Short mmCIF file of C-alpha atoms in Angstrom, two decimals:
data_model
loop_
_atom_site.label_atom_id
_atom_site.label_comp_id
_atom_site.label_asym_id
_atom_site.label_seq_id
_atom_site.Cartn_x
_atom_site.Cartn_y
_atom_site.Cartn_z
CA MET A 1442 107.52 82.55 60.03
CA SER A 1443 108.03 85.68 57.90
CA ALA A 1444 105.20 88.16 57.38
CA SER A 1445 102.05 86.11 57.00
CA GLN A 1446 98.34 86.33 56.26
CA VAL A 1447 95.24 84.22 56.81
CA VAL A 1448 93.33 83.20 53.67
CA VAL A 1449 89.90 81.58 53.92
CA GLU A 1450 89.70 79.64 50.64
CA ALA A 1451 86.09 78.60 51.07
CA PRO A 1452 83.86 77.86 54.06
CA GLY A 1453 85.76 75.67 56.56
CA SER A 1454 89.01 75.79 54.59
CA HIS A 1455 91.87 78.17 55.38
CA ARG A 1456 95.63 78.50 55.15
CA VAL A 1457 98.27 80.76 56.66
CA GLU A 1458 100.67 81.84 53.91
CA GLU A 1459 103.41 84.35 53.27
CA HIS A 1460 102.22 87.92 52.89
CA THR A 1461 103.51 90.42 50.35
CA PRO A 1462 102.53 94.04 51.08
CA ARG A 1463 100.70 95.80 48.24
CA ASP A 1464 102.19 99.22 47.44
CA PRO A 1465 99.62 102.00 47.86
CA GLY A 1466 98.22 103.42 44.63
CA PRO A 1467 96.85 106.97 44.24
CA GLY A 1468 94.66 107.87 47.22
CA GLU A 1469 95.71 104.78 49.20
CA ALA A 1470 97.72 104.07 52.34
CA LEU A 1471 99.73 101.03 53.43
CA VAL A 1472 99.24 100.20 57.11
CA THR A 1473 101.31 97.86 59.29
CA VAL A 1474 98.68 95.94 61.28
CA HIS A 1475 99.16 95.89 65.06
CA ALA A 1476 96.14 93.84 66.11
CA VAL A 1477 92.91 92.56 64.58
CA GLY A 1478 89.74 91.61 66.45
CA ILE A 1479 87.49 88.65 65.72
CA CYS A 1480 83.73 88.99 65.82
CA GLY A 1481 80.75 86.77 65.07
CA SER A 1482 80.73 87.82 61.42
CA ASP A 1483 84.30 86.47 60.97
CA ARG A 1484 82.99 83.18 62.30
CA GLU A 1485 80.20 83.35 59.69
CA VAL A 1486 82.82 83.88 56.96
CA TYR A 1487 84.75 80.81 58.14
CA GLN A 1488 81.64 78.64 58.54
CA GLY A 1489 79.99 79.81 55.33
CA ASN A 1490 76.74 81.16 56.76
CA ARG A 1491 77.23 84.83 55.95
CA PRO A 1492 74.39 86.06 53.67
CA GLU A 1493 75.03 85.87 49.93
CA GLY A 1494 76.57 89.03 48.51
CA TYR A 1495 78.19 89.89 51.84
CA VAL A 1496 81.35 87.80 51.38
CA ARG A 1497 83.67 86.97 48.48
CA TYR A 1498 86.04 83.97 48.62
CA PRO A 1499 88.99 83.44 48.72
CA LEU A 1500 89.39 86.11 51.38
CA THR A 1501 91.72 87.51 54.02
CA PRO A 1502 89.27 88.39 56.82
CA GLY A 1503 89.65 91.10 59.46
CA HIS A 1504 87.55 94.28 59.72
CA GLU A 1505 88.34 95.33 63.32
CA TRP A 1506 91.95 96.50 63.40
CA SER A 1507 94.54 99.07 64.43
CA GLY A 1508 97.95 99.88 62.98
CA THR A 1509 100.53 102.42 61.85
CA VAL A 1510 100.74 104.04 58.41
CA ARG A 1511 103.90 102.86 56.63
CA ALA A 1512 103.52 104.52 53.22
CA VAL A 1513 101.03 106.56 51.22
CA GLY A 1514 100.25 106.86 47.51
CA ALA A 1515 99.94 109.91 45.30
CA GLY A 1516 97.53 112.57 46.50
CA VAL A 1517 97.62 111.49 50.17
CA PRO A 1518 99.09 113.85 52.80
CA GLY A 1519 102.62 112.70 53.64
CA GLY A 1520 102.03 113.63 57.27
CA LEU A 1521 99.99 110.43 57.67
CA VAL A 1522 103.15 108.31 57.48
CA GLY A 1523 104.06 107.11 60.97
CA ARG A 1524 100.64 107.92 62.42
CA LYS A 1525 98.68 105.40 64.48
CA VAL A 1526 95.31 104.78 62.82
CA VAL A 1527 92.08 102.84 62.68
CA GLY A 1528 89.92 102.65 59.57
CA GLU A 1529 86.35 102.37 58.35
CA GLY A 1530 85.35 99.11 56.70
CA PHE A 1531 82.59 100.17 54.30
CA ARG A 1532 84.04 101.03 50.86
CA ASN A 1533 81.41 103.58 49.89
CA CYS A 1534 81.17 105.20 46.43
CA GLN A 1535 81.22 108.82 47.74
CA VAL A 1536 78.96 110.12 44.95
CA CYS A 1537 75.44 108.79 45.58
CA ASP A 1538 72.94 110.90 47.53
CA ARG A 1539 73.29 108.76 50.67
CA CYS A 1540 77.08 109.16 50.68
CA HIS A 1541 76.68 112.92 50.23
CA ALA A 1542 74.36 112.91 53.24
CA GLY A 1543 77.13 111.24 55.26
CA GLU A 1544 75.16 107.97 55.43
CA THR A 1545 77.93 105.88 53.88
CA THR A 1546 76.58 102.60 55.30
CA LEU A 1547 73.53 103.15 53.06
CA CYS A 1548 75.61 103.67 49.89
CA THR A 1549 73.42 102.78 46.89
CA ASP A 1550 76.35 101.46 44.85
CA GLY A 1551 76.22 98.03 46.53
CA TYR A 1552 78.09 96.43 49.39
CA GLU A 1553 81.90 96.37 49.65
CA GLU A 1554 83.68 96.01 53.00
CA THR A 1555 87.22 95.36 54.21
CA GLY A 1556 87.54 91.79 55.45
CA PHE A 1557 84.40 90.54 53.67
CA THR A 1558 84.60 91.43 49.98
CA GLN A 1559 87.99 93.22 50.06
CA PRO A 1560 91.25 91.98 51.68
CA GLY A 1561 91.14 92.42 55.46
CA ALA A 1562 93.59 92.92 58.31
CA MET A 1563 94.45 89.32 59.26
CA ALA A 1564 97.79 89.99 57.60
CA ALA A 1565 101.03 91.82 58.33
CA THR A 1566 99.83 94.84 56.32
CA LEU A 1567 96.64 96.29 54.86
CA THR A 1568 96.37 98.63 51.87
CA LEU A 1569 93.18 100.68 51.68
CA PRO A 1570 91.78 104.09 50.60
CA ALA A 1571 93.39 106.70 52.86
CA ARG A 1572 90.07 108.56 53.13
CA LEU A 1573 88.84 105.72 55.37
CA LEU A 1574 91.56 106.29 57.99
CA HIS A 1575 91.04 107.98 61.34
CA PRO A 1576 94.33 109.07 62.95
CA LEU A 1577 94.73 108.41 66.68
CA PRO A 1578 96.65 110.39 69.31
CA ASP A 1579 100.40 109.60 69.25
CA ASP A 1580 100.22 107.98 72.70
CA ALA A 1581 97.21 105.78 71.85
CA ASP A 1582 97.30 102.13 72.92
CA LEU A 1583 97.00 100.23 69.64
CA THR A 1584 95.83 97.03 71.34
CA ALA A 1585 92.87 98.91 72.81
CA ALA A 1586 92.31 100.72 69.50
CA ALA A 1587 91.73 97.41 67.69
CA LEU A 1588 88.28 97.45 69.34
CA LEU A 1589 87.25 100.83 67.97
CA GLU A 1590 85.33 99.32 65.03
CA PRO A 1591 82.64 97.69 67.22
CA ALA A 1592 82.78 100.81 69.40
CA ALA A 1593 82.02 102.97 66.34
CA CYS A 1594 78.90 100.91 65.57
CA ILE A 1595 77.67 101.66 69.09
CA ALA A 1596 78.71 105.31 68.79
CA ALA A 1597 76.27 105.46 65.86
CA ALA A 1598 73.57 104.18 68.21
CA ALA A 1599 74.50 106.66 70.93
CA LEU A 1600 74.35 109.55 68.45
CA LYS A 1601 70.90 108.42 67.20
CA GLY A 1602 69.63 108.03 70.76
CA ASN A 1603 70.73 111.61 71.41
CA ALA A 1604 70.71 111.19 75.20
CA ARG A 1605 71.16 114.44 77.09
CA PRO A 1606 72.84 115.03 80.47
CA GLY A 1607 70.58 114.04 83.35
CA GLU A 1608 68.33 111.76 81.28
CA ARG A 1609 67.59 108.22 82.44
CA VAL A 1610 69.26 105.77 80.06
CA ALA A 1611 69.54 102.00 79.80
CA VAL A 1612 71.44 99.33 77.89
CA VAL A 1613 70.03 95.87 77.10
CA GLY A 1614 72.82 93.35 76.46
CA THR A 1615 76.13 92.83 78.25
CA GLY A 1616 78.52 91.65 75.51
CA THR A 1617 81.28 93.77 74.00
CA LEU A 1618 78.75 96.09 72.31
CA GLY A 1619 76.71 96.48 75.48
CA MET A 1620 79.79 97.43 77.49
CA PHE A 1621 80.68 100.05 74.88
CA ALA A 1622 77.13 101.41 75.03
CA VAL A 1623 77.50 101.82 78.80
CA GLN A 1624 80.72 103.82 78.31
CA PHE A 1625 79.29 106.12 75.62
CA LEU A 1626 76.18 106.80 77.71
CA ARG A 1627 78.24 107.33 80.86
CA ALA A 1628 80.16 110.06 79.03
CA ILE A 1629 77.04 112.26 78.73
CA SER A 1630 76.44 112.30 82.53
CA PRO A 1631 73.07 110.51 82.69
CA GLY A 1632 70.85 110.83 85.75
CA GLU A 1633 70.61 107.03 85.87
CA LEU A 1634 72.29 104.27 83.82
CA LEU A 1635 70.69 100.82 84.02
CA VAL A 1636 72.17 97.71 82.43
CA VAL A 1637 69.88 94.73 81.74
CA GLY A 1638 71.44 91.37 80.85
CA THR A 1639 71.05 87.63 81.20
CA ARG A 1640 74.30 87.03 83.12
CA ASN A 1641 74.96 88.20 86.68
CA ASP A 1642 78.72 87.88 86.13
CA ARG A 1643 78.64 91.06 83.99
CA GLU A 1644 77.44 93.27 86.85
CA ALA A 1645 80.91 94.19 88.17
CA LEU A 1646 82.18 95.21 84.72
CA SER A 1647 78.97 97.14 83.99
CA ARG A 1648 79.40 99.12 87.19
CA GLN A 1649 83.11 99.62 86.50
CA PHE A 1650 82.12 101.27 83.21
CA GLY A 1651 79.58 103.55 84.89
CA ALA A 1652 76.28 101.68 85.35
CA THR A 1653 74.30 102.85 88.38
CA ASP A 1654 72.04 99.77 88.41
CA PHE A 1655 72.18 96.22 87.02
CA ARG A 1656 69.31 93.75 86.61
CA THR A 1657 68.68 90.50 84.83
CA ARG A 1658 65.67 90.17 82.55
CA ASP A 1659 63.79 87.95 84.99
CA GLN A 1660 63.81 90.69 87.65
CA GLU A 1661 61.24 93.47 87.89
CA LEU A 1662 62.14 96.20 85.40
CA PRO A 1663 61.17 99.88 85.29
CA ASP A 1664 59.17 101.46 82.44
CA ASP A 1665 60.11 105.14 82.57
CA PHE A 1666 63.49 105.53 80.85
CA ASP A 1667 64.22 108.23 78.26
CA VAL A 1668 66.67 106.33 76.02
CA VAL A 1669 67.40 102.60 75.64
CA ILE A 1670 70.10 101.04 73.45
CA GLU A 1671 69.63 97.34 72.62
CA THR A 1672 72.79 95.34 71.78
CA ALA A 1673 71.80 91.74 72.49
CA GLY A 1674 70.54 90.70 69.06
CA SER A 1675 67.40 88.80 70.02
CA ALA A 1676 63.76 89.66 69.45
CA SER A 1677 63.06 89.21 73.17
CA ALA A 1678 65.83 91.73 73.98
CA ALA A 1679 64.18 94.23 71.62
CA ARG A 1680 60.86 93.76 73.42
CA THR A 1681 62.55 94.15 76.81
CA ALA A 1682 64.23 97.35 75.58
CA ALA A 1683 60.95 98.85 74.35
CA ALA A 1684 59.20 98.01 77.62
CA LEU A 1685 61.82 99.97 79.60
CA LEU A 1686 60.86 103.25 77.92
CA ARG A 1687 58.57 106.01 79.08
CA ARG A 1688 55.90 107.17 76.63
CA GLY A 1689 57.67 109.09 73.87
CA GLY A 1690 61.02 107.53 74.75
CA ARG A 1691 63.78 106.76 72.26
CA LEU A 1692 64.77 103.20 71.33
CA VAL A 1693 67.89 102.27 69.34
CA LEU A 1694 68.19 98.68 68.06
CA THR A 1695 71.63 97.39 67.01
CA GLY A 1696 71.33 93.61 67.37
CA ILE A 1697 70.40 91.42 64.40
CA PRO A 1698 68.16 88.47 65.40
CA ALA A 1699 67.67 85.52 63.07
CA ALA A 1700 65.42 86.34 60.13
CA GLY A 1701 61.69 86.00 60.75
CA ALA A 1702 61.88 86.75 64.48
CA GLU A 1703 58.70 87.89 66.23
CA GLY A 1704 59.36 91.55 66.77
CA LEU A 1705 57.94 94.61 68.45
CA ASP A 1706 54.20 95.19 68.65
CA PRO A 1707 53.41 98.14 66.36
CA THR A 1708 50.32 98.95 68.42
CA GLY A 1709 52.47 99.49 71.50
CA LEU A 1710 54.95 101.58 69.55
CA VAL A 1711 52.24 103.86 68.15
CA VAL A 1712 50.11 104.21 71.27
CA ARG A 1713 53.18 104.93 73.40
CA GLN A 1714 54.61 107.19 70.63
CA LEU A 1715 58.05 105.61 70.85
CA GLU A 1716 60.84 106.84 68.59
CA VAL A 1717 62.60 103.81 67.07
CA HIS A 1718 66.05 103.96 65.45
CA THR A 1719 68.23 101.19 64.03
CA VAL A 1720 71.95 100.94 63.32
CA PHE A 1721 73.94 98.72 60.94
CA GLY A 1722 77.61 99.62 60.75
CA ALA A 1723 79.17 103.02 61.42
CA PRO A 1724 79.16 106.13 59.22
CA PRO A 1725 82.12 108.58 59.35
CA ASP A 1726 80.64 110.85 62.06
CA ALA A 1727 80.29 107.86 64.40
CA TRP A 1728 83.93 106.90 63.75
CA ALA A 1729 85.10 110.45 64.41
CA HIS A 1730 83.03 110.54 67.63
CA THR A 1731 84.55 107.23 68.76
CA VAL A 1732 88.13 108.37 68.15
CA ARG A 1733 87.46 111.63 70.03
CA VAL A 1734 85.90 109.87 73.02
CA PHE A 1735 88.74 107.31 73.04
CA GLY A 1736 91.37 110.07 72.78
CA ALA A 1737 89.75 111.90 75.70
CA GLY A 1738 90.12 108.79 77.90
CA LEU A 1739 86.35 108.21 78.19
CA LEU A 1740 86.43 104.83 76.42
CA ASP A 1741 88.42 101.94 77.87
CA PRO A 1742 88.32 98.86 75.60
CA LEU A 1743 91.18 96.92 77.25
CA PRO A 1744 89.15 95.21 80.03
CA LEU A 1745 87.08 93.58 77.25
CA VAL A 1746 90.12 91.77 75.74
CA THR A 1747 90.61 88.28 77.19
CA HIS A 1748 92.75 86.53 74.54
CA GLU A 1749 95.60 87.53 72.21
CA LEU A 1750 96.83 84.89 69.75
CA PRO A 1751 99.20 84.78 66.75
CA LEU A 1752 97.72 84.62 63.23
CA THR A 1753 98.69 80.95 63.00
CA GLU A 1754 96.07 80.18 65.67
CA PHE A 1755 93.19 81.55 63.58
CA PRO A 1756 91.04 78.37 63.86
CA GLN A 1757 91.48 78.27 67.66
CA ALA A 1758 90.48 81.93 67.83
CA ILE A 1759 87.34 81.29 65.76
CA GLU A 1760 86.47 78.41 68.07
CA LEU A 1761 86.93 80.59 71.19
CA VAL A 1762 84.58 83.23 69.77
CA GLY A 1763 81.81 80.70 69.17
CA ALA A 1764 82.20 78.55 72.28
CA GLY A 1765 79.73 80.54 74.40
CA ASP A 1766 82.21 80.49 77.31
CA PRO A 1767 81.47 83.41 79.67
CA LYS A 1768 85.22 83.72 80.30
CA VAL A 1769 85.86 84.57 76.65
CA GLY A 1770 85.58 88.27 75.86
CA LYS A 1771 87.23 89.93 72.90
CA VAL A 1772 89.76 87.76 71.03
CA LEU A 1773 92.60 89.53 69.16
CA LEU A 1774 95.05 88.17 66.62
CA ARG A 1775 98.53 89.69 66.50
CA PRO A 1776 100.25 89.60 63.09
#
């Protein structure tokens, strides 16, 4: 098949069709896509249970990607052509007060994101504003780099947690995001790095990435950690994370439980003077931090990839992601 793209017409209905690259306009870049990751939100797009206003059909999905710049439009530095890149998904307005503060995921101009309301990377090429690109080192592994979008979301959490060398830190959750959290925290030389999960089979990988201790939630857990990052996305995980902290400790929540979940007890938060932060998406400083840490060799996404499939196998890939099989890690599509 010639250059192709996935189009989700409407929930449950898709086609793989021929792809025609869109020439970059002023301020834009055309990227040849190397690999694109699939996450739970892509499954929501396909199944039709993404919240209203956060998807626009028909749509080419794909917000986790890596590639090489093929051409640039007017006003974009020509030196970007030929560079390996990743790119931010949020299409922020750049002029509201939140954007000026660097908090682009809080842009007040409304929600627009690559792969949800704008054409995504499940295609041979992607054309997007060049200001969203983050160039990678020339020797970067583009397959590994396709995972830098979820890594950037966790980098945002690591930056908010502000863990310092020698502090005792913990991660609740052992999926892709949890394993990235372990690597970011490992990079600051913690005194102790505990991982808490529900599956014993993640212990070896957790330790490979730098964990000094691993426990499941039904084991006895400590209550004197300085910083805890929660990545599991359940209300019970949030409660477990809060309980791990010392008085005055710092909690960062990144998981999104189903609406209406029973949450944290405000009495406990206040009496114990916990500092609570939350993260949704990744602002530019978190992306820059991720690319730096990756370039320095402190972030190794490849062990998290278990499947690589062609674009034509999009439905099989979506099924793999939702099957709940412990042997399925990160699934990539290769245009």
